[in-house]
Short mmCIF file of C-alpha atoms and ligand atoms in Angstrom, two decimals:
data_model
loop_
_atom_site.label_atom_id
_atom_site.label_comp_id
_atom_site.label_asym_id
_atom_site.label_seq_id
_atom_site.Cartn_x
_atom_site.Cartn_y
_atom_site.Cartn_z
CA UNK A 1 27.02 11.16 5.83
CA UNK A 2 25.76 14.95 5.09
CA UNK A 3 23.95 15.74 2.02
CA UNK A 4 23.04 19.58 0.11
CA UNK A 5 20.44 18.77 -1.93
CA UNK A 6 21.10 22.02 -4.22
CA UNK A 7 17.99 23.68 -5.73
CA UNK A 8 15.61 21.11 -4.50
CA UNK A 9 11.75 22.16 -4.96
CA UNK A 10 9.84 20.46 -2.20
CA UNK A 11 6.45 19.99 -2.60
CA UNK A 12 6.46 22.14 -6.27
CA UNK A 13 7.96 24.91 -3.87
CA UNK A 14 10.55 27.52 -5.78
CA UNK A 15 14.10 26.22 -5.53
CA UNK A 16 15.82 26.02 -2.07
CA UNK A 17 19.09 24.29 -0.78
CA UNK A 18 18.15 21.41 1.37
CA UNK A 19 20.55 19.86 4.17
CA UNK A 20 20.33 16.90 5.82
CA UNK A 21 23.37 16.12 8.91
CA UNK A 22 22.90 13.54 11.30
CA UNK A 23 19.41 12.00 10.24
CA UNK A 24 17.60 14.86 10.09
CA UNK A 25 17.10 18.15 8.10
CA UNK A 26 19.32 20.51 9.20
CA UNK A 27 18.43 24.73 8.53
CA UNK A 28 22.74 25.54 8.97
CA UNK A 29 25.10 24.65 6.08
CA UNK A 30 26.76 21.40 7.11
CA UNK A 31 30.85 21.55 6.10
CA UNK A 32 31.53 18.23 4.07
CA UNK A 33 28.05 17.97 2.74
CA UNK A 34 28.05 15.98 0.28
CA UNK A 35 26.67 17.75 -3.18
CA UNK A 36 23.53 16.31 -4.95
CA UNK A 37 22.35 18.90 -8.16
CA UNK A 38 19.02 18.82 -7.34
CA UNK A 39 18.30 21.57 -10.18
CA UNK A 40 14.55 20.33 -11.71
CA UNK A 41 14.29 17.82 -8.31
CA UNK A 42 11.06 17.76 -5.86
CA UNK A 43 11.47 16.44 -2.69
CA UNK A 44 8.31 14.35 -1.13
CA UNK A 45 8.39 13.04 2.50
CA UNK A 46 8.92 9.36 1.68
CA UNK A 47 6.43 7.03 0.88
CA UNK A 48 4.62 5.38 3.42
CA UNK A 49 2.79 2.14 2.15
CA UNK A 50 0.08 0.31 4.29
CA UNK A 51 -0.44 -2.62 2.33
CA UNK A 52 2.73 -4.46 1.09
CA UNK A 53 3.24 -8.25 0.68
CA UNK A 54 6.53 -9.00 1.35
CA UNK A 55 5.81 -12.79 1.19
CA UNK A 56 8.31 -13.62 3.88
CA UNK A 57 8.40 -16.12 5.32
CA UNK A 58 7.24 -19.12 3.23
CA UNK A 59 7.15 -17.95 -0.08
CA UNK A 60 10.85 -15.95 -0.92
CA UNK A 61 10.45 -17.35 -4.41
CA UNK A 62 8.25 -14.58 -5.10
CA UNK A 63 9.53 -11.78 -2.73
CA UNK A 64 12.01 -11.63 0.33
CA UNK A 65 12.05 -8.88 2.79
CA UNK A 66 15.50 -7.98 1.36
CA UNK A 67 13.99 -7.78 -2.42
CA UNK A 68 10.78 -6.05 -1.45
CA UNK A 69 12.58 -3.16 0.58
CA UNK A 70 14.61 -2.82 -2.30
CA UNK A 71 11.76 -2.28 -4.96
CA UNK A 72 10.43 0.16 -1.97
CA UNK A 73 13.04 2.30 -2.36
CA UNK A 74 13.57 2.47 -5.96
CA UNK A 75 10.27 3.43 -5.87
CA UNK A 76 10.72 6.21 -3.25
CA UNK A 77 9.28 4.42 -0.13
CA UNK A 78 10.95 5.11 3.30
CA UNK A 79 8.29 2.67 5.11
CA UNK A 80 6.16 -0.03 4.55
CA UNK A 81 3.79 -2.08 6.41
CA UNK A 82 4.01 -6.22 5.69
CA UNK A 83 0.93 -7.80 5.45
CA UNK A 84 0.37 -10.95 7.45
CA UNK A 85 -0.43 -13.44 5.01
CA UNK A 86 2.54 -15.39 4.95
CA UNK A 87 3.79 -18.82 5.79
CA UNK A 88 3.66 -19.27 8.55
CA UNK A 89 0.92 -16.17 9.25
CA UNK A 90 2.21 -13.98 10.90
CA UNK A 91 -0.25 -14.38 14.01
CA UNK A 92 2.70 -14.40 16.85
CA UNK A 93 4.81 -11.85 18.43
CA UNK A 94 7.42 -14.51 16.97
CA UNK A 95 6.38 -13.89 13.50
CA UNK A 96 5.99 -10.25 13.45
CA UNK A 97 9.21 -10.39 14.97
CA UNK A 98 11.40 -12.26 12.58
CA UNK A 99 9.70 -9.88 10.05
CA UNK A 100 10.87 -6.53 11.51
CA UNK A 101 14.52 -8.17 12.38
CA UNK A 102 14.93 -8.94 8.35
CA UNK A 103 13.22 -5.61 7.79
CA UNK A 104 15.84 -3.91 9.64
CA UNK A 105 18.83 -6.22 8.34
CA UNK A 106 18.03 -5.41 4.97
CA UNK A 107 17.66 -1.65 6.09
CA UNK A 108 16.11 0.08 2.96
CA UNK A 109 12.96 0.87 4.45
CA UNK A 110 11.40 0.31 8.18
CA UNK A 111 9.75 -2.25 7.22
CA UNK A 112 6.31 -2.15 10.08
CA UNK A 113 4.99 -6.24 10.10
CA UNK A 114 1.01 -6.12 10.34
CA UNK A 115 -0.33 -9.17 12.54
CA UNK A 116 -2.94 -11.35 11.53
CA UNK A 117 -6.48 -10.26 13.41
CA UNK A 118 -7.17 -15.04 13.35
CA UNK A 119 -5.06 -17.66 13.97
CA UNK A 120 -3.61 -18.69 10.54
CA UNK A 121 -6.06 -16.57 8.59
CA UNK A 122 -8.86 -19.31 9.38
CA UNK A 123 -11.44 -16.81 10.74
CA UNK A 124 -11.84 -18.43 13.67
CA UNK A 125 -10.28 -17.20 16.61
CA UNK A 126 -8.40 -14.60 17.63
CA UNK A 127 -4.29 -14.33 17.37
CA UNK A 128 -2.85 -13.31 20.05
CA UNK A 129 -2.91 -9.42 18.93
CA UNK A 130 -1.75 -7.87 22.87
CA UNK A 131 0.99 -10.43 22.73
CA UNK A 132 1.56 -8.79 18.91
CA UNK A 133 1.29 -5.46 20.27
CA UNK A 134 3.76 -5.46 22.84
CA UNK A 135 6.81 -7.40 21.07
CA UNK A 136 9.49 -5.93 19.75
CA UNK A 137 7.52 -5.50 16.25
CA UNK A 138 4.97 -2.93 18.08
CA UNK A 139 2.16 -3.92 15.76
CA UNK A 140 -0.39 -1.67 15.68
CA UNK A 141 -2.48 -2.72 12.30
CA UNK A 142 -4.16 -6.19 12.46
CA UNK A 143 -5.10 -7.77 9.32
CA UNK A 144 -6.54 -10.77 7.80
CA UNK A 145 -5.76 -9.41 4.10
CA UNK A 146 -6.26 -11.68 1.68
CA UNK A 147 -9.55 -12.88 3.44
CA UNK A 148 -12.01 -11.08 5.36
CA UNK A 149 -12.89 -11.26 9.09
CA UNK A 150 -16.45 -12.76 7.78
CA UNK A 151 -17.97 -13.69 10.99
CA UNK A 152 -19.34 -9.76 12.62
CA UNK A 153 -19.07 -11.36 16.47
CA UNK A 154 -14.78 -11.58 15.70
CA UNK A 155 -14.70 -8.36 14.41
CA UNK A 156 -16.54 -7.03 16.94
CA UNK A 157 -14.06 -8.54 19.46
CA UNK A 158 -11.39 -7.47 17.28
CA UNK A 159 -12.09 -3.98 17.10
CA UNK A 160 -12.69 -3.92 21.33
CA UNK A 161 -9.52 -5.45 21.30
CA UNK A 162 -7.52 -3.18 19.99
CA UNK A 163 -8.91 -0.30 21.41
CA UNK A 164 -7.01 -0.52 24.34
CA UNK A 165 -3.88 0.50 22.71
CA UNK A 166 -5.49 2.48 19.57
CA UNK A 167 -4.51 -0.35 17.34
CA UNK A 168 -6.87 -0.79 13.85
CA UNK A 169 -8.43 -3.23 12.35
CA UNK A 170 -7.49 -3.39 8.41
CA UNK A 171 -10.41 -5.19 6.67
CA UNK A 172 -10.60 -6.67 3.43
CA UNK A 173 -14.08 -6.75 2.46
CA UNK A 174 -15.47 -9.22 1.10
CA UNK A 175 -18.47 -11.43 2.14
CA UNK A 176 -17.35 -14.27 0.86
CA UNK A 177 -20.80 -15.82 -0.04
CA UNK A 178 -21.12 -13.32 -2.55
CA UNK A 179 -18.04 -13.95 -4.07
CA UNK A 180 -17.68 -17.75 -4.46
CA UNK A 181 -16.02 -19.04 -7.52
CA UNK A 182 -15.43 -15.40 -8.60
CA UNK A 183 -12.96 -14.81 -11.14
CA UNK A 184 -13.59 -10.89 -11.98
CA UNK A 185 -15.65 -8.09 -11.35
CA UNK A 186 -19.46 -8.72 -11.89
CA UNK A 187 -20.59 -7.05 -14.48
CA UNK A 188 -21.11 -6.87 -18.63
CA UNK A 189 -17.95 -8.13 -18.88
CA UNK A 190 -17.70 -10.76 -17.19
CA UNK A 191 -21.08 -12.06 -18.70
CA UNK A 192 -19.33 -11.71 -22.12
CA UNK A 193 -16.44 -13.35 -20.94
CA UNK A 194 -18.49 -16.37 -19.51
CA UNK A 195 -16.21 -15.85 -15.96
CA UNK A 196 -17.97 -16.36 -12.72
CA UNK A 197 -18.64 -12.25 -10.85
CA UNK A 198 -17.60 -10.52 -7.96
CA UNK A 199 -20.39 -7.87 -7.34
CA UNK A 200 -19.73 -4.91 -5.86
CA UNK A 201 -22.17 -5.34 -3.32
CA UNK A 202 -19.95 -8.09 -1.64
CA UNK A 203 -17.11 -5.21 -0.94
CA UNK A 204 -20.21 -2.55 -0.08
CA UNK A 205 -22.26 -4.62 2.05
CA UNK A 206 -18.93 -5.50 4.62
CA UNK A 207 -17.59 -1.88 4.40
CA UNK A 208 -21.22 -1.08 5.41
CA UNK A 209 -21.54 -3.45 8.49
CA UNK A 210 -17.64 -2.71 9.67
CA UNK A 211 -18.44 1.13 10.00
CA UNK A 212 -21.54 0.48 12.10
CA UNK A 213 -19.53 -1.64 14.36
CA UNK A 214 -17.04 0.98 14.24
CA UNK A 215 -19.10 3.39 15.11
CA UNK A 216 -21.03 0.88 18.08
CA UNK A 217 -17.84 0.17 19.56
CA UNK A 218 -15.88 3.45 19.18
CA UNK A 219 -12.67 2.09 17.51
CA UNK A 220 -10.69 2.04 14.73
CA UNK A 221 -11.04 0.67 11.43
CA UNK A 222 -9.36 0.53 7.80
CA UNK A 223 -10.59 -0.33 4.54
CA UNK A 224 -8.19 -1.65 2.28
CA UNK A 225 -7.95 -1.54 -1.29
CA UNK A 226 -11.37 0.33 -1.69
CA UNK A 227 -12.54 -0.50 -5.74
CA UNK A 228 -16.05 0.45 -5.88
CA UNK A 229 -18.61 3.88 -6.23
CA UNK A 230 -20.52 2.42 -3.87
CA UNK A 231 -18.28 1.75 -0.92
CA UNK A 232 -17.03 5.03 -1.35
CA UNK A 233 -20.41 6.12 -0.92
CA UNK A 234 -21.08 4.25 2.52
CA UNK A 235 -17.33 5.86 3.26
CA UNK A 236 -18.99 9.13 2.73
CA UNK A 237 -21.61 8.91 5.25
CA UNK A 238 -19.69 7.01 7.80
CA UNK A 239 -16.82 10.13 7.96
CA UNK A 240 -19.64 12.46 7.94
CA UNK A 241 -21.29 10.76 11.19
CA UNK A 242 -17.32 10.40 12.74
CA UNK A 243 -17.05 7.38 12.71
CA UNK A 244 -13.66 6.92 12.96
CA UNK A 245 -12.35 5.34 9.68
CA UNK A 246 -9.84 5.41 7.12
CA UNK A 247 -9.63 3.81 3.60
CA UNK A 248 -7.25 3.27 1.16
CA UNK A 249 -6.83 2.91 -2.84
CA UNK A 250 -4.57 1.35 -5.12
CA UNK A 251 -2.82 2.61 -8.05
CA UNK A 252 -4.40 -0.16 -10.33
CA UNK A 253 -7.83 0.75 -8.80
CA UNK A 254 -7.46 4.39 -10.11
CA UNK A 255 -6.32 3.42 -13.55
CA UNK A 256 -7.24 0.16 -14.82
CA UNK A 257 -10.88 -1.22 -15.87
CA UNK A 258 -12.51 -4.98 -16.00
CA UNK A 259 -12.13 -4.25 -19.91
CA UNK A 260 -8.39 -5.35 -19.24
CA UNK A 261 -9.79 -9.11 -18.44
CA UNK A 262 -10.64 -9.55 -22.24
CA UNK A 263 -7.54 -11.24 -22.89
CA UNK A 264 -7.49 -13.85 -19.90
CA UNK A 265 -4.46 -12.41 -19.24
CA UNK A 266 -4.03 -13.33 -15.42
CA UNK A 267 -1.63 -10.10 -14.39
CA UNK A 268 -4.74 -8.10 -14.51
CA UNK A 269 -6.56 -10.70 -12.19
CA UNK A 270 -6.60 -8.99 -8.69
CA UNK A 271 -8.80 -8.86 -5.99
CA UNK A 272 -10.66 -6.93 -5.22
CA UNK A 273 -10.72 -7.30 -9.18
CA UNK A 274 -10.76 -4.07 -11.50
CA UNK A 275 -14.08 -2.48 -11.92
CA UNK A 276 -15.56 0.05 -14.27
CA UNK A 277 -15.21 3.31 -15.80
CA UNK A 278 -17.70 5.03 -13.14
CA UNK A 279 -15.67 2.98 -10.66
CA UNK A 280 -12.31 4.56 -11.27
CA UNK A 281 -13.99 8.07 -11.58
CA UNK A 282 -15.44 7.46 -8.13
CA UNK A 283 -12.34 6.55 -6.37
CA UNK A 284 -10.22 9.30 -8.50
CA UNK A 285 -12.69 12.26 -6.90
CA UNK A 286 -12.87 10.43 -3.04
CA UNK A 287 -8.59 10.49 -3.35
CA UNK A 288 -9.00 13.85 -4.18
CA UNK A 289 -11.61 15.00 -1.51
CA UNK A 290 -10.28 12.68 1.38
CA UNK A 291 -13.16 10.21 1.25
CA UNK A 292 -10.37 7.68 0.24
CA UNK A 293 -7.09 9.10 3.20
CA UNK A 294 -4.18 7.08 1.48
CA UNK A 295 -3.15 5.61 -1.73
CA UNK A 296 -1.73 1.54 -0.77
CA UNK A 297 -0.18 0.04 -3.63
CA UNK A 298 -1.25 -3.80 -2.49
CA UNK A 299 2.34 -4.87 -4.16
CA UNK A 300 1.47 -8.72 -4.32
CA UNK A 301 4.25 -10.60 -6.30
CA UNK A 302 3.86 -13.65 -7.30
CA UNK A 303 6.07 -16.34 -8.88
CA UNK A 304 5.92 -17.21 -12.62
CA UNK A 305 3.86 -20.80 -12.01
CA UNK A 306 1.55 -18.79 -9.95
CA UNK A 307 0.70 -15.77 -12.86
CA UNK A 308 1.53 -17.25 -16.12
CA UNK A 309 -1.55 -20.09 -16.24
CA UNK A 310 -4.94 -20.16 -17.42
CA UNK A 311 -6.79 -17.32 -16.00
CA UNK A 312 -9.11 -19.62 -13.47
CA UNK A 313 -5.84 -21.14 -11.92
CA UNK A 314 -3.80 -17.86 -11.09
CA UNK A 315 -3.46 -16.01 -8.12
CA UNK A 316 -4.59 -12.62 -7.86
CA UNK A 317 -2.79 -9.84 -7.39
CA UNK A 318 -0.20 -6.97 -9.19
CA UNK A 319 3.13 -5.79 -8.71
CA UNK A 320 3.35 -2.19 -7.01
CA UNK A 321 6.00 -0.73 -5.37
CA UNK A 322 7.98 0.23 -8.05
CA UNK A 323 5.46 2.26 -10.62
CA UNK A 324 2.72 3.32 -7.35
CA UNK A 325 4.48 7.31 -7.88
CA UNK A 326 4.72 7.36 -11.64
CA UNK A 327 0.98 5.47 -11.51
CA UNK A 328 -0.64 8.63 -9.18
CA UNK A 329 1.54 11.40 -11.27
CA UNK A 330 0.11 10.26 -14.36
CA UNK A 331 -3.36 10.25 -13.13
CA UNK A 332 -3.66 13.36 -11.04
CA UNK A 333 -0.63 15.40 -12.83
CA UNK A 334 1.88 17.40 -9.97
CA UNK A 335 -0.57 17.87 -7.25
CA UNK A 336 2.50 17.43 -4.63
CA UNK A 337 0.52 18.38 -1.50
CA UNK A 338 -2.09 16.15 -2.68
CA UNK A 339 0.61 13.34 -3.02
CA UNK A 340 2.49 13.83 -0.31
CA UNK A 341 -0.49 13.91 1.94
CA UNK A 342 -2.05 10.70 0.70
CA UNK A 343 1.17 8.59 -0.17
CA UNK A 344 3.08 9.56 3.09
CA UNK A 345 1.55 12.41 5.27
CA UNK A 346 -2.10 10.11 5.98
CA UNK A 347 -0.40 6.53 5.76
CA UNK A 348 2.26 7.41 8.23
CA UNK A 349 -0.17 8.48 10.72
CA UNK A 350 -2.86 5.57 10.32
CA UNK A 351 0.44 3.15 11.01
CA UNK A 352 1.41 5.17 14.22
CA UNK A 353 5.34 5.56 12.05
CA UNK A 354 6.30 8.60 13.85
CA UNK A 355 9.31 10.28 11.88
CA UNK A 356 7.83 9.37 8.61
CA UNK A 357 5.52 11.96 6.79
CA UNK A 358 7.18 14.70 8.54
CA UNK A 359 7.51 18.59 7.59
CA UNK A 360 10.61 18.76 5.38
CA UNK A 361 10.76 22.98 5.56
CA UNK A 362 11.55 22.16 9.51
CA UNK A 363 14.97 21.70 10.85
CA UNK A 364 15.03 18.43 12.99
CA UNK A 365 12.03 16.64 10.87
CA UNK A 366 13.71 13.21 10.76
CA UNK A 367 15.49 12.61 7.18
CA UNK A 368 13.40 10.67 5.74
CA UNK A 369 12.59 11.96 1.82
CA UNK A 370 12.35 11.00 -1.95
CA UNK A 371 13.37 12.44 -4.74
CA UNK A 372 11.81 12.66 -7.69
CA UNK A 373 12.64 14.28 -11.19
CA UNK A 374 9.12 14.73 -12.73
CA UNK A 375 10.16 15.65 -16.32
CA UNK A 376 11.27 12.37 -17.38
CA UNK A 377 8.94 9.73 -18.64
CA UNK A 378 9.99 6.05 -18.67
CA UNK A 379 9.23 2.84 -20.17
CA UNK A 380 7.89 0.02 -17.75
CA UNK A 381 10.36 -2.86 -18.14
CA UNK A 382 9.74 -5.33 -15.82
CA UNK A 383 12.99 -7.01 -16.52
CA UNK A 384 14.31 -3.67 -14.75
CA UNK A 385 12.37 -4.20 -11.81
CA UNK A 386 14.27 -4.79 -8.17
CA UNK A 387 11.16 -7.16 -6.94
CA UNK A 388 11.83 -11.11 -7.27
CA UNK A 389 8.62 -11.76 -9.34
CA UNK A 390 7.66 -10.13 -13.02
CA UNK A 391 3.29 -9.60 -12.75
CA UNK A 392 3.64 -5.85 -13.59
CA UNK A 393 -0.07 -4.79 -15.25
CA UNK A 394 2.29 -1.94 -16.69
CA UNK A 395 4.74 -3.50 -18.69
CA UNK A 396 5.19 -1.56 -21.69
CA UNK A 397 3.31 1.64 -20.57
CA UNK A 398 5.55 5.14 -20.46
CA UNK A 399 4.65 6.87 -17.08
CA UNK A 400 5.62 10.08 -15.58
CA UNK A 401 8.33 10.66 -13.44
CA UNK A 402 11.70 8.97 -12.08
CA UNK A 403 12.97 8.49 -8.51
CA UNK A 404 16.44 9.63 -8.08
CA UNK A 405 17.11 9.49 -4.53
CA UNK A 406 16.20 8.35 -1.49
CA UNK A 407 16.86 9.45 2.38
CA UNK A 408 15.79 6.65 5.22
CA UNK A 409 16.92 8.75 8.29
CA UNK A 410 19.49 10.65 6.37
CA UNK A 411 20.95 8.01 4.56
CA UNK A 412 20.95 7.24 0.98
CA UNK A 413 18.85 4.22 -0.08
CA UNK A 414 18.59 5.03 -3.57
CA UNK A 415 21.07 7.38 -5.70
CA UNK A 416 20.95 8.25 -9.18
CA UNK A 417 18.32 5.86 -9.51
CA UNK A 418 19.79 3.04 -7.83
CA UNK A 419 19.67 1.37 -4.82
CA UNK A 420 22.67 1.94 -2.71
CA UNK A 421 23.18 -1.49 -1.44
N1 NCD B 1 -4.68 -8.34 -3.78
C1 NCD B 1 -4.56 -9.57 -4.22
O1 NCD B 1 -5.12 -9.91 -5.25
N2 NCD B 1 -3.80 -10.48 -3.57
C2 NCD B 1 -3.15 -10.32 -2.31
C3 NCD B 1 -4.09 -10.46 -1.16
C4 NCD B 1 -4.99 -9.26 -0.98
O2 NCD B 1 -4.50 -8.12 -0.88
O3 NCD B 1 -6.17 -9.44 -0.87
C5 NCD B 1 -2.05 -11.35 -2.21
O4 NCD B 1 -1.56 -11.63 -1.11
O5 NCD B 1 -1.61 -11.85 -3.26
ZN1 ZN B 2 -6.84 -7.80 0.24
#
């Protein structure tokens, strides 16, 4: 199938016609194209996300490959990366495997599996990552997401592992002394509340020791879902001394406060959990000045039994995929360089996806764009929503901006606002 995306802006640009033949953007008129009015339209590269959980296997109640890529393109992904925290963990080549073969049956997005960086997330000892690496999968992000690589003689390993092929270690960081029986972030809040406190020093005090080994050891790290001013702070100085790391943000983490928790309603309970004011300031101007390289949007769904409980007994974590553009418009206005670099330009090259984040002024780049039509604002309805599970912090909120199309490798995943299959 051809496309003319007539009087398509990309990037904010002034109005251009856009083909794309044969996968890839094409700089000839194609005969047969078929006509999209693009009139109003911006064209991003699509979305690259390095922090999705697709919950499959083990737990399709709350999300299947199939239902995740879907939500990924309605919300103008081309690419995601699967986090390994499923059932079983995704600490084989067998795993990551059977994850990429559903990622490419549903064929949405390319869906890239992560691999666990321990055997079944126990911090123990180390999955097989070369055995990871080379399968058909190609992982090249390890990650024990949803719990830290605590012990700092595994993640030294870890990171001399992977150096070998230029693999990364994604760390969530949290030293989980400091954060036992934590329910929120620690704070004035919290003491109000009466709820048990995750200080920010339990993020800032791993992000601080992972750099150094970093650094000691010459490899590469990430820092997911980054949610205080002080870890951006130790971020700071690390990139300033080389050290070669990268860090993300989420959408929540730029937008909502530990204020939310007032009313022990459990879809704002995440983790890392939402911080302050200062907080979300912090991480707003480190997005902005590439401190922070890539916004992640951490989509964690979770079934009903598993959200909608008293606040002590649910699971953390907030729906994302489908409001992450909307989330980052309405925070930082049109800046489309600025969101193209961060949401697909940076992520796409931290996760090795070659074709994704590419130049979309170039004939040849590989097809693989969103479009978005920025005037329209929309209501949050998480009935509406393509993801199996419903724990949308946003329900109810009117954001900017609607995703009309999208291209994965010239073909329509999404049109008019729909997903094509
Ligand atoms: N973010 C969360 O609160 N939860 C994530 C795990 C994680 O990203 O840490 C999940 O898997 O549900
Ligand atoms: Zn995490």
């Amino acid at each position: 199938m051809a496309y003319l995306l007539k009087g398509v802006s990309i990037l904010g640009a002034s109005p251009t016609d856009l083909y794309i033949a044969d996968g890839v953007i094409s700089d000839k008129p194609v005969d047969g194209a078929e006509v999209i009015d693009a009139a109003g339209l911006v064209a991003l590269p699509g979305l690259v996300d390095v922090h999705t959980h697709l919950r499959e296997p083990g737990r399709e109640d709350a999300e299947t490959v199939d239902t995740g890529s879907r939500a990924a393109a309605l919300g103008g992904y081309t690419a995601v990366c699967a986090m390994a925290n499923t059932s079983p963990v995704a600490d084989t080549a067998g795993v990551v495997e059977q994850v990429w073969r559903l990622g490419r049956e549903a064929g949405l997005v390319d869906v890239q599996p992560i691999g666990a960086v321990t055997v079944g997330l126990a911090g123990k000892q180390m999955a097989e990552l070369g055995a990871m690496a080379t399968s058909a999968a190609n992982v090249r992000i390890f990650s024990d997401d949803g719990f830290c690589v605590a012990d700092p003689k595994l993640m030294r390993r870890a990171l001399e592992y992977v150096k070998a092929f230029d693999g990364v270690i994604a760390q969530h960081a949290e030293e989980p002394r400091l954060t036992e029986g934590a329910q929120m972030h620690e704070g004035e809040v919290s003491t109000r509340l009466g709820l048990t406190g995750w200080p920010a020093v339990a993020e800032e005090a791993i992000i601080a020791r992972d750099v150094l080994l970093a650094e000691h050891v010459g490899s590469r790290l990430h820092v997911c879902h980054v949610s205080t001013a002080g870890s951006v702070e130790v971020l700071r100085q690390a990139k300033a001394r080389g050290v070669r790391v990268t860090a993300e943000v989420t959408p929540h983490h730029l937008l909502l406060t530990d204020e939310l928790a007032a009313g022990y309603d459990p879809v704002f309970k995440v983790n890392p959990p939402l911080r302050t004011r200062k907080d979300v300031e912090a991480l707003r101007r480190a997005l902005l000045d590439g401190v922070i390289d890539v916004v992640a949007t951490d989509h964690a769904p979770h079934a009903v039994q598993d959200k909608e409980c008293e606040w002590s007994y649910a699971r953390p974590g907030m729906l994302g995929l489908e409001t992450a553009l909307p989330i980052v418009l309405s925070v930082f206005g049109p800046q489309w360089d600025l969101i193209a670099d961060r949401m697909s330009i940076a992520p796409a090259r931290i996760a090795g996806l070659d074709g994704h984040g590419g130049d979309l002024t170039k004939a040849g780049t590989p097809a693989n764009l969103t479009l978005v039509d920025p005037s329209v604002q929309r209501v949050v309805d998480p009935a509406e929503l393509a993801s199996r599970s419903r724990n949308t912090p946003y329900a109810g909120m009117t954001l900017p901006g609607r995703i009309v199309a999208t291209f994965l490798r010239g073909e329509a995943t999404v049109l008019d606002g729909k997903a094509v299959k």
